[in-house]
């Protein structure tokens, strides 16, 4: 079986997006936010992405998959690019993110318990009275 052709670089935005697993729209968005450095352009103005650009896009996508905020991603990118960084800085960002996730999970679990309690009070029959709607419509 012949080996696959090596990728040629640079590539247009659609190819870069596909290789990074994001949409072209998100590539433009990350550029606008300054997460991805300005890329080279052809004489006719088309963006041209390098292997390093695609690697950076994959890094950003993975950060987004883990729920990091844009600002956290900005910090992580800076640390990723800084070969003299202290890993303690990276760990601190990740630990703070874990703390935020735990708070969000606890809040969602509380919402789930509240909604389960309301659902258990609702008879779910043909009558119009409904404790779920009563609770949702009650003044705060």
PDB file of C-alpha atoms in Angstrom:
ATOM      1  CA  UNK A   1       0.000   0.000   0.000  1.00  0.00           C
ATOM      2  CA  UNK A   2       1.539   3.326  -0.988  1.00  0.00           C
ATOM      3  CA  UNK A   3       2.151   5.848   1.759  1.00  0.00           C
ATOM      4  CA  UNK A   4      -0.230   8.812   1.783  1.00  0.00           C
ATOM      5  CA  UNK A   5       0.938  11.987   0.143  1.00  0.00           C
ATOM      6  CA  UNK A   6       2.460  14.432   2.606  1.00  0.00           C
ATOM      7  CA  UNK A   7       0.455  17.574   3.104  1.00  0.00           C
ATOM      8  CA  UNK A   8       1.694  20.594   1.299  1.00  0.00           C
ATOM      9  CA  UNK A   9       1.822  23.927   3.030  1.00  0.00           C
ATOM     10  CA  UNK A  10       0.593  26.608   3.160  1.00  0.00           C
ATOM     11  CA  UNK A  11      -3.096  25.841   2.761  1.00  0.00           C
ATOM     12  CA  UNK A  12      -6.255  27.955   2.361  1.00  0.00           C
ATOM     13  CA  UNK A  13      -8.630  28.584   5.258  1.00  0.00           C
ATOM     14  CA  UNK A  14     -11.038  25.745   4.424  1.00  0.00           C
ATOM     15  CA  UNK A  15      -8.264  23.168   4.390  1.00  0.00           C
ATOM     16  CA  UNK A  16      -6.704  24.541   7.566  1.00  0.00           C
ATOM     17  CA  UNK A  17     -10.090  24.488   9.299  1.00  0.00           C
ATOM     18  CA  UNK A  18     -10.740  20.892   8.251  1.00  0.00           C
ATOM     19  CA  UNK A  19      -7.300  19.756   9.372  1.00  0.00           C
ATOM     20  CA  UNK A  20      -7.779  21.483  12.735  1.00  0.00           C
ATOM     21  CA  UNK A  21     -11.332  20.220  13.239  1.00  0.00           C
ATOM     22  CA  UNK A  22     -12.945  23.657  13.367  1.00  0.00           C
ATOM     23  CA  UNK A  23     -15.027  25.726  10.969  1.00  0.00           C
ATOM     24  CA  UNK A  24     -13.587  28.433   8.739  1.00  0.00           C
ATOM     25  CA  UNK A  25     -15.831  30.868  10.614  1.00  0.00           C
ATOM     26  CA  UNK A  26     -14.143  29.910  13.895  1.00  0.00           C
ATOM     27  CA  UNK A  27     -10.696  30.316  12.323  1.00  0.00           C
ATOM     28  CA  UNK A  28     -11.619  33.897  11.394  1.00  0.00           C
ATOM     29  CA  UNK A  29     -13.058  34.433  14.880  1.00  0.00           C
ATOM     30  CA  UNK A  30      -9.874  33.209  16.578  1.00  0.00           C
ATOM     31  CA  UNK A  31      -7.846  35.477  14.315  1.00  0.00           C
ATOM     32  CA  UNK A  32     -10.069  38.449  15.179  1.00  0.00           C
ATOM     33  CA  UNK A  33      -9.588  37.704  18.894  1.00  0.00           C
ATOM     34  CA  UNK A  34      -5.827  37.581  18.423  1.00  0.00           C
ATOM     35  CA  UNK A  35      -5.544  33.933  19.458  1.00  0.00           C
ATOM     36  CA  UNK A  36      -4.098  33.063  16.077  1.00  0.00           C
ATOM     37  CA  UNK A  37      -1.421  35.382  14.734  1.00  0.00           C
ATOM     38  CA  UNK A  38      -2.129  37.178  11.489  1.00  0.00           C
ATOM     39  CA  UNK A  39      -1.420  34.787   8.653  1.00  0.00           C
ATOM     40  CA  UNK A  40       0.223  35.388   5.311  1.00  0.00           C
ATOM     41  CA  UNK A  41      -1.952  36.225   2.348  1.00  0.00           C
ATOM     42  CA  UNK A  42      -1.643  35.626  -1.346  1.00  0.00           C
ATOM     43  CA  UNK A  43      -1.379  38.552  -3.724  1.00  0.00           C
ATOM     44  CA  UNK A  44      -5.128  38.239  -4.231  1.00  0.00           C
ATOM     45  CA  UNK A  45      -5.780  38.426  -0.472  1.00  0.00           C
ATOM     46  CA  UNK A  46      -6.494  34.779   0.354  1.00  0.00           C
ATOM     47  CA  UNK A  47      -5.281  33.616   3.763  1.00  0.00           C
ATOM     48  CA  UNK A  48      -2.535  30.996   3.764  1.00  0.00           C
ATOM     49  CA  UNK A  49      -2.062  28.769   6.821  1.00  0.00           C
ATOM     50  CA  UNK A  50       1.061  26.871   7.839  1.00  0.00           C
ATOM     51  CA  UNK A  51       1.368  23.601   9.733  1.00  0.00           C
ATOM     52  CA  UNK A  52       2.131  25.663  12.845  1.00  0.00           C
ATOM     53  CA  UNK A  53      -1.100  27.639  12.377  1.00  0.00           C
ATOM     54  CA  UNK A  54      -3.090  24.395  12.156  1.00  0.00           C
ATOM     55  CA  UNK A  55      -1.297  23.092  15.259  1.00  0.00           C
ATOM     56  CA  UNK A  56      -2.293  26.275  17.097  1.00  0.00           C
ATOM     57  CA  UNK A  57      -5.902  25.882  15.920  1.00  0.00           C
ATOM     58  CA  UNK A  58      -5.938  22.309  17.253  1.00  0.00           C
ATOM     59  CA  UNK A  59      -4.599  23.582  20.591  1.00  0.00           C
ATOM     60  CA  UNK A  60      -7.379  26.183  20.730  1.00  0.00           C
ATOM     61  CA  UNK A  61     -10.023  23.610  19.776  1.00  0.00           C
ATOM     62  CA  UNK A  62      -8.855  21.247  22.532  1.00  0.00           C
ATOM     63  CA  UNK A  63      -8.949  24.089  25.058  1.00  0.00           C
ATOM     64  CA  UNK A  64     -12.510  24.922  23.951  1.00  0.00           C
ATOM     65  CA  UNK A  65     -13.467  21.231  24.191  1.00  0.00           C
ATOM     66  CA  UNK A  66     -12.362  21.360  27.837  1.00  0.00           C
ATOM     67  CA  UNK A  67     -14.422  24.500  28.445  1.00  0.00           C
ATOM     68  CA  UNK A  68     -11.635  27.022  28.909  1.00  0.00           C
ATOM     69  CA  UNK A  69     -12.652  30.645  28.404  1.00  0.00           C
ATOM     70  CA  UNK A  70     -11.127  32.777  25.672  1.00  0.00           C
ATOM     71  CA  UNK A  71      -9.021  34.606  28.259  1.00  0.00           C
ATOM     72  CA  UNK A  72      -7.806  31.318  29.745  1.00  0.00           C
ATOM     73  CA  UNK A  73      -6.956  30.110  26.237  1.00  0.00           C
ATOM     74  CA  UNK A  74      -5.051  33.340  25.613  1.00  0.00           C
ATOM     75  CA  UNK A  75      -3.011  32.676  28.776  1.00  0.00           C
ATOM     76  CA  UNK A  76      -2.464  29.012  27.933  1.00  0.00           C
ATOM     77  CA  UNK A  77      -1.349  29.884  24.400  1.00  0.00           C
ATOM     78  CA  UNK A  78       1.184  32.360  25.773  1.00  0.00           C
ATOM     79  CA  UNK A  79       2.511  29.715  28.148  1.00  0.00           C
ATOM     80  CA  UNK A  80       2.525  27.061  25.405  1.00  0.00           C
ATOM     81  CA  UNK A  81       4.629  29.323  23.208  1.00  0.00           C
ATOM     82  CA  UNK A  82       6.983  30.253  26.070  1.00  0.00           C
ATOM     83  CA  UNK A  83       9.501  27.421  26.329  1.00  0.00           C
ATOM     84  CA  UNK A  84      10.889  28.970  29.558  1.00  0.00           C
ATOM     85  CA  UNK A  85       7.508  28.895  31.338  1.00  0.00           C
ATOM     86  CA  UNK A  86       6.997  27.338  34.722  1.00  0.00           C
ATOM     87  CA  UNK A  87       4.545  24.449  34.618  1.00  0.00           C
ATOM     88  CA  UNK A  88       3.146  25.760  37.909  1.00  0.00           C
ATOM     89  CA  UNK A  89       1.543  28.608  35.968  1.00  0.00           C
ATOM     90  CA  UNK A  90      -0.231  26.175  33.671  1.00  0.00           C
ATOM     91  CA  UNK A  91      -1.321  24.006  36.582  1.00  0.00           C
ATOM     92  CA  UNK A  92      -2.735  27.048  38.383  1.00  0.00           C
ATOM     93  CA  UNK A  93      -4.919  27.936  35.375  1.00  0.00           C
ATOM     94  CA  UNK A  94      -6.115  24.332  35.054  1.00  0.00           C
ATOM     95  CA  UNK A  95      -6.890  24.056  38.773  1.00  0.00           C
ATOM     96  CA  UNK A  96      -8.841  27.311  38.720  1.00  0.00           C
ATOM     97  CA  UNK A  97     -10.803  25.995  35.750  1.00  0.00           C
ATOM     98  CA  UNK A  98     -11.561  22.755  37.606  1.00  0.00           C
ATOM     99  CA  UNK A  99     -12.877  24.852  40.502  1.00  0.00           C
ATOM    100  CA  UNK A 100     -15.143  26.805  38.121  1.00  0.00           C
ATOM    101  CA  UNK A 101     -16.378  23.555  36.560  1.00  0.00           C
ATOM    102  CA  UNK A 102     -17.179  22.135  39.996  1.00  0.00           C
ATOM    103  CA  UNK A 103     -19.200  25.256  40.839  1.00  0.00           C
ATOM    104  CA  UNK A 104     -21.116  25.015  37.563  1.00  0.00           C
ATOM    105  CA  UNK A 105     -21.750  21.305  38.083  1.00  0.00           C
ATOM    106  CA  UNK A 106     -23.080  21.972  41.608  1.00  0.00           C
ATOM    107  CA  UNK A 107     -25.359  24.725  40.275  1.00  0.00           C
ATOM    108  CA  UNK A 108     -26.674  22.441  37.533  1.00  0.00           C
ATOM    109  CA  UNK A 109     -27.250  19.616  40.005  1.00  0.00           C
ATOM    110  CA  UNK A 110     -29.250  22.022  42.199  1.00  0.00           C
ATOM    111  CA  UNK A 111     -31.333  23.012  39.163  1.00  0.00           C
ATOM    112  CA  UNK A 112     -31.882  19.349  38.377  1.00  0.00           C
ATOM    113  CA  UNK A 113     -33.049  18.601  41.941  1.00  0.00           C
ATOM    114  CA  UNK A 114     -35.443  21.581  41.866  1.00  0.00           C
ATOM    115  CA  UNK A 115     -36.896  20.550  38.545  1.00  0.00           C
ATOM    116  CA  UNK A 116     -37.199  16.909  39.638  1.00  0.00           C
ATOM    117  CA  UNK A 117     -39.116  18.028  42.742  1.00  0.00           C
ATOM    118  CA  UNK A 118     -41.483  20.093  40.595  1.00  0.00           C
ATOM    119  CA  UNK A 119     -41.995  17.248  38.134  1.00  0.00           C
ATOM    120  CA  UNK A 120     -42.767  14.831  40.947  1.00  0.00           C
ATOM    121  CA  UNK A 121     -45.504  17.235  42.181  1.00  0.00           C
ATOM    122  CA  UNK A 122     -47.158  17.459  38.770  1.00  0.00           C
ATOM    123  CA  UNK A 123     -49.829  14.866  38.105  1.00  0.00           C
ATOM    124  CA  UNK A 124     -49.310  15.126  34.343  1.00  0.00           C
ATOM    125  CA  UNK A 125     -52.960  14.466  33.639  1.00  0.00           C
ATOM    126  CA  UNK A 126     -55.654  16.247  31.611  1.00  0.00           C
ATOM    127  CA  UNK A 127     -56.333  18.878  34.281  1.00  0.00           C
ATOM    128  CA  UNK A 128     -54.983  22.401  33.762  1.00  0.00           C
ATOM    129  CA  UNK A 129     -53.422  22.893  37.197  1.00  0.00           C
ATOM    130  CA  UNK A 130     -49.662  22.415  37.063  1.00  0.00           C
ATOM    131  CA  UNK A 131     -47.211  23.003  39.938  1.00  0.00           C
ATOM    132  CA  UNK A 132     -44.366  23.384  37.454  1.00  0.00           C
ATOM    133  CA  UNK A 133     -46.001  26.371  35.750  1.00  0.00           C
ATOM    134  CA  UNK A 134     -47.151  27.724  39.117  1.00  0.00           C
ATOM    135  CA  UNK A 135     -43.573  27.730  40.363  1.00  0.00           C
ATOM    136  CA  UNK A 136     -42.173  29.208  37.140  1.00  0.00           C
ATOM    137  CA  UNK A 137     -44.786  31.969  37.268  1.00  0.00           C
ATOM    138  CA  UNK A 138     -44.410  32.791  40.948  1.00  0.00           C
ATOM    139  CA  UNK A 139     -42.915  36.158  41.914  1.00  0.00           C
ATOM    140  CA  UNK A 140     -39.334  36.028  43.110  1.00  0.00           C
TER     141      UNK A 140
END
